[in-house]
């Protein structure tokens, strides 16, 4: 069970990932969670998020937004970004992940998921047999964190870190 929650890589945030290194390792498509991964929960796209996604596409990545949130929420974030998206994804069901890979026209082995929740983003990636990067959620330590789930996540993370010390992408 624990191994199904284990991400391929850890990073401090979606903005601290060495994407050139991922490209060098053969990744060509990125599936992003939105809330607490790219922006605080419910927020509009920020210039930082817009820049990141534009730069990634310039680098040659395909980018897709995968959210459990509503269509209206995803469209609100996406209106300046214009990425393909899937809303109401029902993570950790692998179905939407597989559809995302299909929509981008890439191979599963070329695809990597970026998200802030082990029990949805990362578990879903593993079920769909996709690589993943687990990022510390935006707003860490602030009100609004999801009590028991975050607590359980922290326990799992401590376990994973003890088992596998060098999951960070070397820079
Ligand atoms: Mg999230």
CSV table of N, CA and C and ligand atoms in Angstrom, one decimal:
chain,number,residue,atom,x,y,z
A,1,UNK,N,0.8,-1.2,0.0
A,1,UNK,CA,0.0,0.0,0.0
A,1,UNK,C,0.9,1.3,0.0
A,2,UNK,N,1.8,1.3,0.9
A,2,UNK,CA,2.7,2.5,1.0
A,2,UNK,C,3.4,2.8,-0.3
A,3,UNK,N,3.8,1.7,-1.0
A,3,UNK,CA,4.5,1.9,-2.3
A,3,UNK,C,3.6,2.6,-3.3
A,4,UNK,N,2.4,2.3,-3.2
A,4,UNK,CA,1.4,3.0,-4.2
A,4,UNK,C,1.3,4.5,-3.9
A,5,UNK,N,1.7,4.9,-2.8
A,5,UNK,CA,1.6,6.3,-2.4
A,5,UNK,C,3.0,7.0,-2.7
A,6,UNK,N,3.9,6.3,-3.1
A,6,UNK,CA,5.3,6.8,-3.2
A,6,UNK,C,5.5,7.5,-4.6
A,7,UNK,N,5.8,8.8,-4.5
A,7,UNK,CA,6.1,9.5,-5.8
A,7,UNK,C,7.4,9.1,-6.4
A,8,UNK,N,7.6,9.4,-7.7
A,8,UNK,CA,8.9,9.1,-8.3
A,8,UNK,C,10.0,10.2,-7.8
A,9,UNK,N,9.5,11.4,-7.7
A,9,UNK,CA,10.4,12.5,-7.2
A,9,UNK,C,9.7,13.4,-6.2
A,10,UNK,N,10.5,14.1,-5.4
A,10,UNK,CA,10.0,15.2,-4.6
A,10,UNK,C,10.6,16.5,-5.1
A,11,UNK,N,9.8,17.6,-4.9
A,11,UNK,CA,10.3,18.9,-5.1
A,11,UNK,C,9.6,19.9,-4.1
A,12,UNK,N,10.3,21.0,-3.9
A,12,UNK,CA,9.7,22.0,-2.9
A,12,UNK,C,8.4,22.6,-3.5
A,13,UNK,N,8.4,22.8,-4.8
A,13,UNK,CA,7.2,23.3,-5.4
A,13,UNK,C,7.2,23.0,-6.9
A,14,UNK,N,6.1,23.3,-7.6
A,14,UNK,CA,6.1,23.1,-9.0
A,14,UNK,C,7.0,24.1,-9.7
A,15,UNK,N,7.4,25.1,-9.0
A,15,UNK,CA,8.3,26.1,-9.6
A,15,UNK,C,9.7,25.8,-9.3
A,16,UNK,N,10.0,24.8,-8.6
A,16,UNK,CA,11.4,24.4,-8.3
A,16,UNK,C,11.9,23.1,-9.0
A,17,UNK,N,11.1,22.6,-9.8
A,17,UNK,CA,11.4,21.4,-10.5
A,17,UNK,C,12.4,21.7,-11.7
A,18,UNK,N,13.4,20.8,-11.8
A,18,UNK,CA,14.3,21.0,-12.9
A,18,UNK,C,13.7,20.3,-14.2
A,19,UNK,N,12.9,21.1,-14.9
A,19,UNK,CA,12.2,20.5,-16.0
A,19,UNK,C,13.1,20.1,-17.2
A,20,UNK,N,14.2,20.9,-17.3
A,20,UNK,CA,15.2,20.5,-18.3
A,20,UNK,C,15.7,19.1,-18.1
A,21,UNK,N,15.9,18.8,-16.8
A,21,UNK,CA,16.4,17.4,-16.5
A,21,UNK,C,15.3,16.4,-16.8
A,22,UNK,N,14.1,16.7,-16.5
A,22,UNK,CA,13.0,15.8,-16.9
A,22,UNK,C,13.0,15.6,-18.4
A,23,UNK,N,13.2,16.7,-19.1
A,23,UNK,CA,13.2,16.5,-20.6
A,23,UNK,C,14.3,15.6,-21.0
A,24,UNK,N,15.5,15.8,-20.4
A,24,UNK,CA,16.7,15.0,-20.7
A,24,UNK,C,16.5,13.6,-20.4
A,25,UNK,N,15.6,13.3,-19.4
A,25,UNK,CA,15.3,11.9,-19.1
A,25,UNK,C,14.2,11.3,-20.0
A,26,UNK,N,13.7,12.1,-20.9
A,26,UNK,CA,12.8,11.5,-21.9
A,26,UNK,C,11.3,11.9,-21.7
A,27,UNK,N,11.1,12.7,-20.6
A,27,UNK,CA,9.7,13.1,-20.4
A,27,UNK,C,9.3,14.2,-21.4
A,28,UNK,N,8.1,14.1,-21.9
A,28,UNK,CA,7.6,15.1,-22.9
A,28,UNK,C,6.2,15.7,-22.6
A,29,UNK,N,5.6,15.2,-21.6
A,29,UNK,CA,4.3,15.6,-21.2
A,29,UNK,C,4.1,15.8,-19.7
A,30,UNK,N,3.5,16.8,-19.3
A,30,UNK,CA,3.3,17.1,-17.9
A,30,UNK,C,1.8,17.2,-17.6
A,31,UNK,N,1.4,16.5,-16.6
A,31,UNK,CA,0.0,16.6,-16.1
A,31,UNK,C,0.0,17.3,-14.7
A,32,UNK,N,-0.6,18.5,-14.7
A,32,UNK,CA,-0.5,19.3,-13.5
A,32,UNK,C,-1.9,19.3,-12.8
A,33,UNK,N,-1.8,19.1,-11.4
A,33,UNK,CA,-2.9,19.5,-10.6
A,33,UNK,C,-2.9,21.0,-10.5
A,34,UNK,N,-4.0,21.6,-10.2
A,34,UNK,CA,-4.0,23.1,-10.1
A,34,UNK,C,-4.0,23.6,-8.7
A,35,UNK,N,-5.0,23.2,-7.9
A,35,UNK,CA,-5.2,23.8,-6.5
A,35,UNK,C,-4.1,23.3,-5.6
A,36,UNK,N,-3.4,24.3,-5.0
A,36,UNK,CA,-2.3,24.1,-4.0
A,36,UNK,C,-1.1,23.5,-4.7
A,37,UNK,N,-1.1,23.3,-6.0
A,37,UNK,CA,0.1,22.9,-6.7
A,37,UNK,C,0.6,24.0,-7.5
A,38,UNK,N,-0.2,24.7,-8.3
A,38,UNK,CA,0.2,25.8,-9.2
A,38,UNK,C,-0.2,27.1,-8.5
A,39,UNK,N,-1.3,27.2,-7.9
A,39,UNK,CA,-1.8,28.4,-7.2
A,39,UNK,C,-2.5,27.9,-5.9
A,40,UNK,N,-2.7,28.9,-4.9
A,40,UNK,CA,-3.6,28.6,-3.8
A,40,UNK,C,-4.9,28.1,-4.2
A,41,UNK,N,-5.6,27.3,-3.3
A,41,UNK,CA,-6.9,26.8,-3.7
A,41,UNK,C,-7.9,27.9,-4.1
A,42,UNK,N,-8.4,27.7,-5.3
A,42,UNK,CA,-9.5,28.6,-5.8
A,42,UNK,C,-9.0,29.8,-6.5
A,43,UNK,N,-7.6,30.0,-6.5
A,43,UNK,CA,-7.1,31.3,-7.0
A,43,UNK,C,-7.0,31.3,-8.6
A,44,UNK,N,-7.0,32.5,-9.1
A,44,UNK,CA,-6.8,32.7,-10.5
A,44,UNK,C,-5.3,32.3,-10.9
A,45,UNK,N,-5.1,32.2,-12.2
A,45,UNK,CA,-3.7,32.0,-12.6
A,45,UNK,C,-2.9,33.2,-12.2
A,46,UNK,N,-1.7,33.0,-11.8
A,46,UNK,CA,-0.8,34.1,-11.4
A,46,UNK,C,0.2,34.2,-12.6
A,47,UNK,N,0.9,35.4,-12.7
A,47,UNK,CA,1.9,35.5,-13.7
A,47,UNK,C,3.0,34.4,-13.7
A,48,UNK,N,3.3,34.0,-12.4
A,48,UNK,CA,4.3,32.9,-12.3
A,48,UNK,C,3.8,31.6,-12.9
A,49,UNK,N,2.5,31.3,-12.7
A,49,UNK,CA,1.9,30.1,-13.3
A,49,UNK,C,1.9,30.2,-14.8
A,50,UNK,N,1.5,31.4,-15.3
A,50,UNK,CA,1.4,31.6,-16.7
A,50,UNK,C,2.8,31.5,-17.4
A,51,UNK,N,3.8,32.1,-16.7
A,51,UNK,CA,5.1,32.0,-17.3
A,51,UNK,C,5.6,30.6,-17.3
A,52,UNK,N,5.4,29.8,-16.2
A,52,UNK,CA,5.9,28.5,-16.1
A,52,UNK,C,5.3,27.6,-17.3
A,53,UNK,N,4.0,27.7,-17.4
A,53,UNK,CA,3.3,26.8,-18.4
A,53,UNK,C,3.7,27.3,-19.9
A,54,UNK,N,3.9,28.6,-20.1
A,54,UNK,CA,4.4,29.0,-21.4
A,54,UNK,C,5.8,28.5,-21.6
A,55,UNK,N,6.7,28.7,-20.7
A,55,UNK,CA,8.0,28.2,-20.8
A,55,UNK,C,8.1,26.7,-21.1
A,56,UNK,N,7.3,26.0,-20.4
A,56,UNK,CA,7.3,24.5,-20.6
A,56,UNK,C,6.9,24.1,-22.0
A,57,UNK,N,5.9,24.8,-22.5
A,57,UNK,CA,5.5,24.5,-23.9
A,57,UNK,C,6.6,24.9,-24.9
A,58,UNK,N,7.3,26.0,-24.6
A,58,UNK,CA,8.4,26.5,-25.4
A,58,UNK,C,9.5,25.4,-25.4
A,59,UNK,N,9.7,24.8,-24.3
A,59,UNK,CA,10.8,23.8,-24.1
A,59,UNK,C,10.4,22.5,-24.9
A,60,UNK,N,9.1,22.4,-25.3
A,60,UNK,CA,8.7,21.2,-26.0
A,60,UNK,C,7.8,20.2,-25.3
A,61,UNK,N,7.4,20.6,-24.1
A,61,UNK,CA,6.5,19.8,-23.3
A,61,UNK,C,5.1,20.0,-23.7
A,62,UNK,N,4.3,18.9,-23.7
A,62,UNK,CA,2.8,19.1,-23.7
A,62,UNK,C,2.4,19.2,-22.2
A,63,UNK,N,1.4,20.0,-22.0
A,63,UNK,CA,0.9,20.3,-20.7
A,63,UNK,C,-0.6,20.1,-20.6
A,64,UNK,N,-1.1,19.5,-19.5
A,64,UNK,CA,-2.5,19.3,-19.4
A,64,UNK,C,-2.8,19.5,-17.9
A,65,UNK,N,-4.0,20.1,-17.6
A,65,UNK,CA,-4.5,20.4,-16.3
A,65,UNK,C,-5.5,19.3,-15.9
A,66,UNK,N,-5.2,18.7,-14.7
A,66,UNK,CA,-6.1,17.6,-14.3
A,66,UNK,C,-6.6,17.9,-12.9
A,67,UNK,N,-7.9,18.1,-12.8
A,67,UNK,CA,-8.4,18.6,-11.5
A,67,UNK,C,-9.6,17.9,-11.1
A,68,UNK,N,-9.8,17.7,-9.8
A,68,UNK,CA,-11.0,17.2,-9.2
A,68,UNK,C,-12.1,18.2,-9.1
A,69,UNK,N,-11.7,19.5,-9.3
A,69,UNK,CA,-12.6,20.6,-9.1
A,69,UNK,C,-13.5,20.7,-10.3
A,70,UNK,N,-14.4,21.7,-10.2
A,70,UNK,CA,-15.5,21.8,-11.2
A,70,UNK,C,-15.0,22.4,-12.6
A,71,UNK,N,-15.8,22.3,-13.6
A,71,UNK,CA,-15.5,22.9,-14.9
A,71,UNK,C,-15.3,24.4,-14.7
A,72,UNK,N,-16.2,25.0,-14.0
A,72,UNK,CA,-16.1,26.5,-13.8
A,72,UNK,C,-14.7,26.9,-13.1
A,73,UNK,N,-14.3,26.1,-12.1
A,73,UNK,CA,-13.0,26.4,-11.4
A,73,UNK,C,-11.9,26.2,-12.4
A,74,UNK,N,-11.9,25.2,-13.2
A,74,UNK,CA,-10.7,24.9,-14.0
A,74,UNK,C,-10.7,26.0,-15.1
A,75,UNK,N,-11.8,26.3,-15.7
A,75,UNK,CA,-11.9,27.4,-16.7
A,75,UNK,C,-11.4,28.7,-16.2
A,76,UNK,N,-11.8,29.0,-14.9
A,76,UNK,CA,-11.3,30.2,-14.3
A,76,UNK,C,-9.8,30.3,-14.3
A,77,UNK,N,-9.2,29.2,-13.9
A,77,UNK,CA,-7.7,29.2,-13.8
A,77,UNK,C,-7.1,29.2,-15.2
A,78,UNK,N,-7.8,28.6,-16.2
A,78,UNK,CA,-7.2,28.3,-17.5
A,78,UNK,C,-7.4,29.4,-18.5
A,79,UNK,N,-8.2,30.4,-18.2
A,79,UNK,CA,-8.6,31.3,-19.2
A,79,UNK,C,-7.4,32.1,-19.8
A,80,UNK,N,-6.4,32.3,-19.1
A,80,UNK,CA,-5.2,33.0,-19.7
A,80,UNK,C,-4.1,31.9,-20.1
A,81,UNK,N,-4.4,30.7,-19.8
A,81,UNK,CA,-3.3,29.6,-20.0
A,81,UNK,C,-3.6,28.8,-21.2
A,82,UNK,N,-4.9,28.6,-21.5
A,82,UNK,CA,-5.3,27.8,-22.7
A,82,UNK,C,-4.6,26.5,-22.8
A,83,UNK,N,-4.6,25.7,-21.7
A,83,UNK,CA,-4.1,24.3,-21.8
A,83,UNK,C,-5.3,23.4,-21.9
A,84,UNK,N,-5.1,22.2,-22.5
A,84,UNK,CA,-6.2,21.2,-22.4
A,84,UNK,C,-6.4,20.8,-21.0
A,85,UNK,N,-7.6,20.4,-20.6
A,85,UNK,CA,-7.8,20.1,-19.2
A,85,UNK,C,-8.9,19.0,-19.0
A,86,UNK,N,-8.9,18.4,-17.9
A,86,UNK,CA,-9.9,17.5,-17.5
A,86,UNK,C,-10.4,18.0,-16.1
A,87,UNK,N,-11.7,18.2,-15.9
A,87,UNK,CA,-12.2,18.6,-14.6
A,87,UNK,C,-13.0,17.4,-14.0
A,88,UNK,N,-13.4,17.5,-12.8
A,88,UNK,CA,-14.1,16.3,-12.1
A,88,UNK,C,-13.3,15.0,-12.4
A,89,UNK,N,-12.0,15.0,-12.1
A,89,UNK,CA,-11.2,13.9,-12.6
A,89,UNK,C,-11.4,12.6,-11.7
A,90,UNK,N,-11.9,12.8,-10.5
A,90,UNK,CA,-12.1,11.7,-9.6
A,90,UNK,C,-10.8,10.9,-9.3
A,91,UNK,N,-9.7,11.7,-9.0
A,91,UNK,CA,-8.5,11.1,-8.6
A,91,UNK,C,-8.8,10.4,-7.3
A,92,UNK,N,-8.2,9.3,-6.9
A,92,UNK,CA,-7.1,8.7,-7.6
A,92,UNK,C,-7.5,7.6,-8.7
A,93,UNK,N,-8.7,7.7,-9.2
A,93,UNK,CA,-9.1,6.8,-10.3
A,93,UNK,C,-8.1,7.0,-11.5
A,94,UNK,N,-7.6,5.9,-12.0
A,94,UNK,CA,-6.6,6.1,-13.1
A,94,UNK,C,-7.2,6.5,-14.4
A,95,UNK,N,-8.6,6.5,-14.5
A,95,UNK,CA,-9.2,6.7,-15.8
A,95,UNK,C,-8.9,8.1,-16.4
A,96,UNK,N,-9.0,9.1,-15.6
A,96,UNK,CA,-8.7,10.5,-16.2
A,96,UNK,C,-7.2,10.6,-16.6
A,97,UNK,N,-6.4,10.0,-15.8
A,97,UNK,CA,-4.9,10.1,-16.2
A,97,UNK,C,-4.7,9.4,-17.5
A,98,UNK,N,-5.3,8.3,-17.7
A,98,UNK,CA,-5.1,7.6,-19.0
A,98,UNK,C,-5.7,8.4,-20.2
A,99,UNK,N,-6.9,9.1,-19.9
A,99,UNK,CA,-7.5,9.9,-20.9
A,99,UNK,C,-6.5,11.1,-21.2
A,100,UNK,N,-5.9,11.6,-20.2
A,100,UNK,CA,-5.0,12.8,-20.3
A,100,UNK,C,-3.8,12.4,-21.2
A,101,UNK,N,-3.3,11.2,-21.0
A,101,UNK,CA,-2.2,10.8,-21.9
A,101,UNK,C,-2.6,10.7,-23.3
A,102,UNK,N,-3.8,10.1,-23.5
A,102,UNK,CA,-4.4,10.0,-24.8
A,102,UNK,C,-4.6,11.4,-25.5
A,103,UNK,N,-5.2,12.3,-24.7
A,103,UNK,CA,-5.4,13.6,-25.2
A,103,UNK,C,-4.2,14.3,-25.7
A,104,UNK,N,-3.1,14.1,-25.0
A,104,UNK,CA,-1.8,14.7,-25.4
A,104,UNK,C,-1.1,14.0,-26.5
A,105,UNK,N,-1.5,12.8,-26.8
A,105,UNK,CA,-0.9,12.0,-27.9
A,105,UNK,C,0.5,11.6,-27.6
A,106,UNK,N,0.8,11.3,-26.3
A,106,UNK,CA,2.1,10.8,-25.9
A,106,UNK,C,2.1,9.4,-25.3
A,107,UNK,N,3.2,8.9,-25.0
A,107,UNK,CA,3.3,7.6,-24.4
A,107,UNK,C,3.3,7.8,-22.9
A,108,UNK,N,2.7,6.8,-22.2
A,108,UNK,CA,2.7,6.9,-20.7
A,108,UNK,C,4.1,7.1,-20.1
A,109,UNK,N,5.1,6.4,-20.7
A,109,UNK,CA,6.5,6.5,-20.2
A,109,UNK,C,7.1,7.9,-20.4
A,110,UNK,N,6.4,8.7,-21.3
A,110,UNK,CA,6.9,10.1,-21.5
A,110,UNK,C,6.2,11.1,-20.6
A,111,UNK,N,5.3,10.6,-19.8
A,111,UNK,CA,4.4,11.5,-19.1
A,111,UNK,C,4.7,11.5,-17.6
A,112,UNK,N,4.6,12.7,-17.0
A,112,UNK,CA,4.9,12.8,-15.5
A,112,UNK,C,3.8,13.7,-14.9
A,113,UNK,N,3.4,13.3,-13.7
A,113,UNK,CA,2.3,14.0,-13.0
A,113,UNK,C,2.9,14.9,-11.9
A,114,UNK,N,2.4,16.1,-11.8
A,114,UNK,CA,2.9,17.0,-10.7
A,114,UNK,C,1.7,17.4,-9.8
A,115,UNK,N,1.8,17.0,-8.5
A,115,UNK,CA,0.7,17.3,-7.6
A,115,UNK,C,1.1,17.4,-6.2
A,116,UNK,N,0.2,17.9,-5.3
A,116,UNK,CA,0.5,18.2,-3.9
A,116,UNK,C,-0.2,17.2,-3.0
A,117,UNK,N,-0.9,16.2,-3.5
A,117,UNK,CA,-1.5,15.2,-2.6
A,117,UNK,C,-1.2,13.8,-2.9
A,118,UNK,N,-0.7,13.1,-1.9
A,118,UNK,CA,-0.3,11.7,-2.1
A,118,UNK,C,-1.5,10.8,-2.3
A,119,UNK,N,-2.6,11.1,-1.6
A,119,UNK,CA,-3.8,10.2,-1.7
A,119,UNK,C,-4.7,10.4,-2.9
A,120,UNK,N,-4.4,11.4,-3.6
A,120,UNK,CA,-5.1,11.6,-4.9
A,120,UNK,C,-4.2,11.7,-6.1
A,121,UNK,N,-3.4,12.8,-6.1
A,121,UNK,CA,-2.5,13.0,-7.3
A,121,UNK,C,-1.5,11.9,-7.5
A,122,UNK,N,-0.8,11.5,-6.5
A,122,UNK,CA,0.3,10.5,-6.6
A,122,UNK,C,-0.3,9.1,-6.7
A,123,UNK,N,-1.2,8.8,-5.9
A,123,UNK,CA,-1.8,7.4,-5.9
A,123,UNK,C,-2.4,7.2,-7.3
A,124,UNK,N,-3.1,8.2,-7.9
A,124,UNK,CA,-3.7,8.1,-9.2
A,124,UNK,C,-2.6,7.9,-10.3
A,125,UNK,N,-1.5,8.6,-10.1
A,125,UNK,CA,-0.4,8.5,-11.1
A,125,UNK,C,0.1,7.0,-11.1
A,126,UNK,N,0.3,6.5,-9.9
A,126,UNK,CA,0.8,5.2,-9.7
A,126,UNK,C,-0.2,4.1,-10.3
A,127,UNK,N,-1.4,4.3,-10.0
A,127,UNK,CA,-2.4,3.4,-10.6
A,127,UNK,C,-2.4,3.4,-12.1
A,128,UNK,N,-2.2,4.6,-12.7
A,128,UNK,CA,-2.1,4.7,-14.1
A,128,UNK,C,-0.7,4.4,-14.7
A,129,UNK,N,0.2,4.0,-13.8
A,129,UNK,CA,1.6,3.7,-14.1
A,129,UNK,C,2.3,4.8,-14.8
A,130,UNK,N,2.1,6.0,-14.2
A,130,UNK,CA,2.8,7.2,-14.6
A,130,UNK,C,3.8,7.7,-13.5
A,131,UNK,N,4.9,8.3,-14.0
A,131,UNK,CA,5.8,8.9,-13.1
A,131,UNK,C,5.2,10.1,-12.4
A,132,UNK,N,5.7,10.6,-11.3
A,132,UNK,CA,5.1,11.7,-10.6
A,132,UNK,C,6.2,12.5,-9.8
A,133,UNK,N,5.8,13.8,-9.6
A,133,UNK,CA,6.6,14.6,-8.7
A,133,UNK,C,5.6,15.1,-7.6
A,134,UNK,N,6.0,14.9,-6.4
A,134,UNK,CA,5.2,15.3,-5.3
A,134,UNK,C,5.7,16.7,-4.8
A,135,UNK,N,4.9,17.7,-4.8
A,135,UNK,CA,5.4,19.0,-4.3
A,135,UNK,C,4.7,19.4,-3.0
A,136,UNK,N,5.4,20.2,-2.2
A,136,UNK,CA,4.8,20.7,-1.0
A,136,UNK,C,3.7,21.7,-1.4
A,137,UNK,N,2.5,21.5,-0.8
A,137,UNK,CA,1.4,22.3,-1.2
A,137,UNK,C,1.5,23.7,-0.8
A,138,UNK,N,1.0,24.6,-1.7
A,138,UNK,CA,1.0,26.0,-1.5
A,138,UNK,C,0.1,26.3,-0.3
A,139,UNK,N,0.6,27.1,0.6
A,139,UNK,CA,-0.2,27.4,1.8
A,139,UNK,C,0.1,26.4,2.9
A,140,UNK,N,1.2,25.7,2.8
A,140,UNK,CA,1.6,24.8,3.9
A,140,UNK,C,1.6,25.6,5.2
A,141,UNK,N,1.0,25.0,6.2
A,141,UNK,CA,1.1,25.7,7.5
A,141,UNK,C,0.0,26.8,7.7
A,142,UNK,N,-0.7,27.0,6.7
A,142,UNK,CA,-1.8,28.1,6.8
A,142,UNK,C,-3.1,27.4,7.0
A,143,UNK,N,-4.1,28.2,7.4
A,143,UNK,CA,-5.4,27.6,7.7
A,143,UNK,C,-6.0,26.9,6.4
A,144,UNK,N,-6.8,26.0,6.5
A,144,UNK,CA,-7.4,25.4,5.3
A,144,UNK,C,-6.8,24.0,4.9
A,145,UNK,N,-5.8,23.6,5.6
A,145,UNK,CA,-5.2,22.3,5.3
A,145,UNK,C,-6.2,21.3,5.7
A,146,UNK,N,-6.1,20.1,5.0
A,146,UNK,CA,-7.2,19.1,5.2
A,146,UNK,C,-6.7,18.2,6.3
A,147,UNK,N,-7.0,18.5,7.6
A,147,UNK,CA,-6.6,17.9,8.8
A,147,UNK,C,-6.1,16.4,8.7
A,148,UNK,N,-7.0,15.5,8.7
A,148,UNK,CA,-6.5,14.1,8.9
A,148,UNK,C,-5.7,13.6,7.7
A,149,UNK,N,-6.1,14.1,6.5
A,149,UNK,CA,-5.4,13.6,5.3
A,149,UNK,C,-4.0,14.1,5.2
A,150,UNK,N,-3.8,15.4,5.6
A,150,UNK,CA,-2.5,15.9,5.6
A,150,UNK,C,-1.6,15.2,6.7
A,151,UNK,N,-2.3,14.9,7.8
A,151,UNK,CA,-1.6,14.2,8.9
A,151,UNK,C,-1.1,12.9,8.4
A,152,UNK,N,-2.0,12.1,7.8
A,152,UNK,CA,-1.7,10.8,7.3
A,152,UNK,C,-0.6,10.9,6.2
A,153,UNK,N,-0.7,12.0,5.4
A,153,UNK,CA,0.3,12.2,4.4
A,153,UNK,C,1.7,12.4,5.0
A,154,UNK,N,1.7,13.1,6.1
A,154,UNK,CA,3.0,13.4,6.7
A,154,UNK,C,3.6,12.1,7.3
A,155,UNK,N,2.8,11.3,7.8
A,155,UNK,CA,3.3,10.0,8.4
A,155,UNK,C,3.8,9.1,7.2
A,156,UNK,N,3.1,9.1,6.1
A,156,UNK,CA,3.5,8.3,5.0
A,156,UNK,C,4.8,8.8,4.4
A,157,UNK,N,4.9,10.2,4.4
A,157,UNK,CA,6.1,10.8,3.8
A,157,UNK,C,7.3,10.5,4.7
A,158,UNK,N,7.1,10.5,6.0
A,158,UNK,CA,8.3,10.2,6.9
A,158,UNK,C,8.7,8.8,6.6
A,159,UNK,N,7.8,7.9,6.4
A,159,UNK,CA,8.1,6.5,6.2
A,159,UNK,C,8.9,6.4,4.8
A,160,UNK,N,8.3,7.0,3.8
A,160,UNK,CA,9.0,6.9,2.5
A,160,UNK,C,10.4,7.5,2.5
A,161,UNK,N,10.5,8.6,3.2
A,161,UNK,CA,11.8,9.3,3.3
A,161,UNK,C,12.9,8.4,4.0
A,162,UNK,N,12.4,7.7,5.0
A,162,UNK,CA,13.4,6.8,5.6
A,162,UNK,C,13.8,5.6,4.7
A,163,UNK,N,12.8,5.1,4.0
A,163,UNK,CA,13.0,4.0,3.1
A,163,UNK,C,13.9,4.4,1.9
A,164,UNK,N,13.6,5.6,1.4
A,164,UNK,CA,14.3,6.0,0.1
A,164,UNK,C,14.7,7.4,0.3
A,165,UNK,N,16.0,7.6,0.5
A,165,UNK,CA,16.5,8.9,0.9
A,165,UNK,C,16.7,9.8,-0.3
A,166,UNK,N,17.0,9.3,-1.5
A,166,UNK,CA,17.4,10.1,-2.6
A,166,UNK,C,16.5,10.2,-3.7
A,167,UNK,N,15.2,10.6,-3.4
A,167,UNK,CA,14.2,10.7,-4.4
A,167,UNK,C,14.2,12.1,-5.1
A,168,UNK,N,14.9,13.1,-4.5
A,168,UNK,CA,14.9,14.4,-5.1
A,168,UNK,C,15.6,14.3,-6.5
A,169,UNK,N,15.1,15.1,-7.4
A,169,UNK,CA,15.8,15.2,-8.7
A,169,UNK,C,17.1,15.9,-8.4
A,170,UNK,N,18.2,15.2,-8.7
A,170,UNK,CA,19.5,15.9,-8.5
A,170,UNK,C,19.7,17.1,-9.4
A,171,UNK,N,20.2,18.2,-8.9
A,171,UNK,CA,20.3,19.4,-9.7
A,171,UNK,C,21.7,19.6,-10.1
B,1,LIG,MG1,-4.1,19.9,-5.2
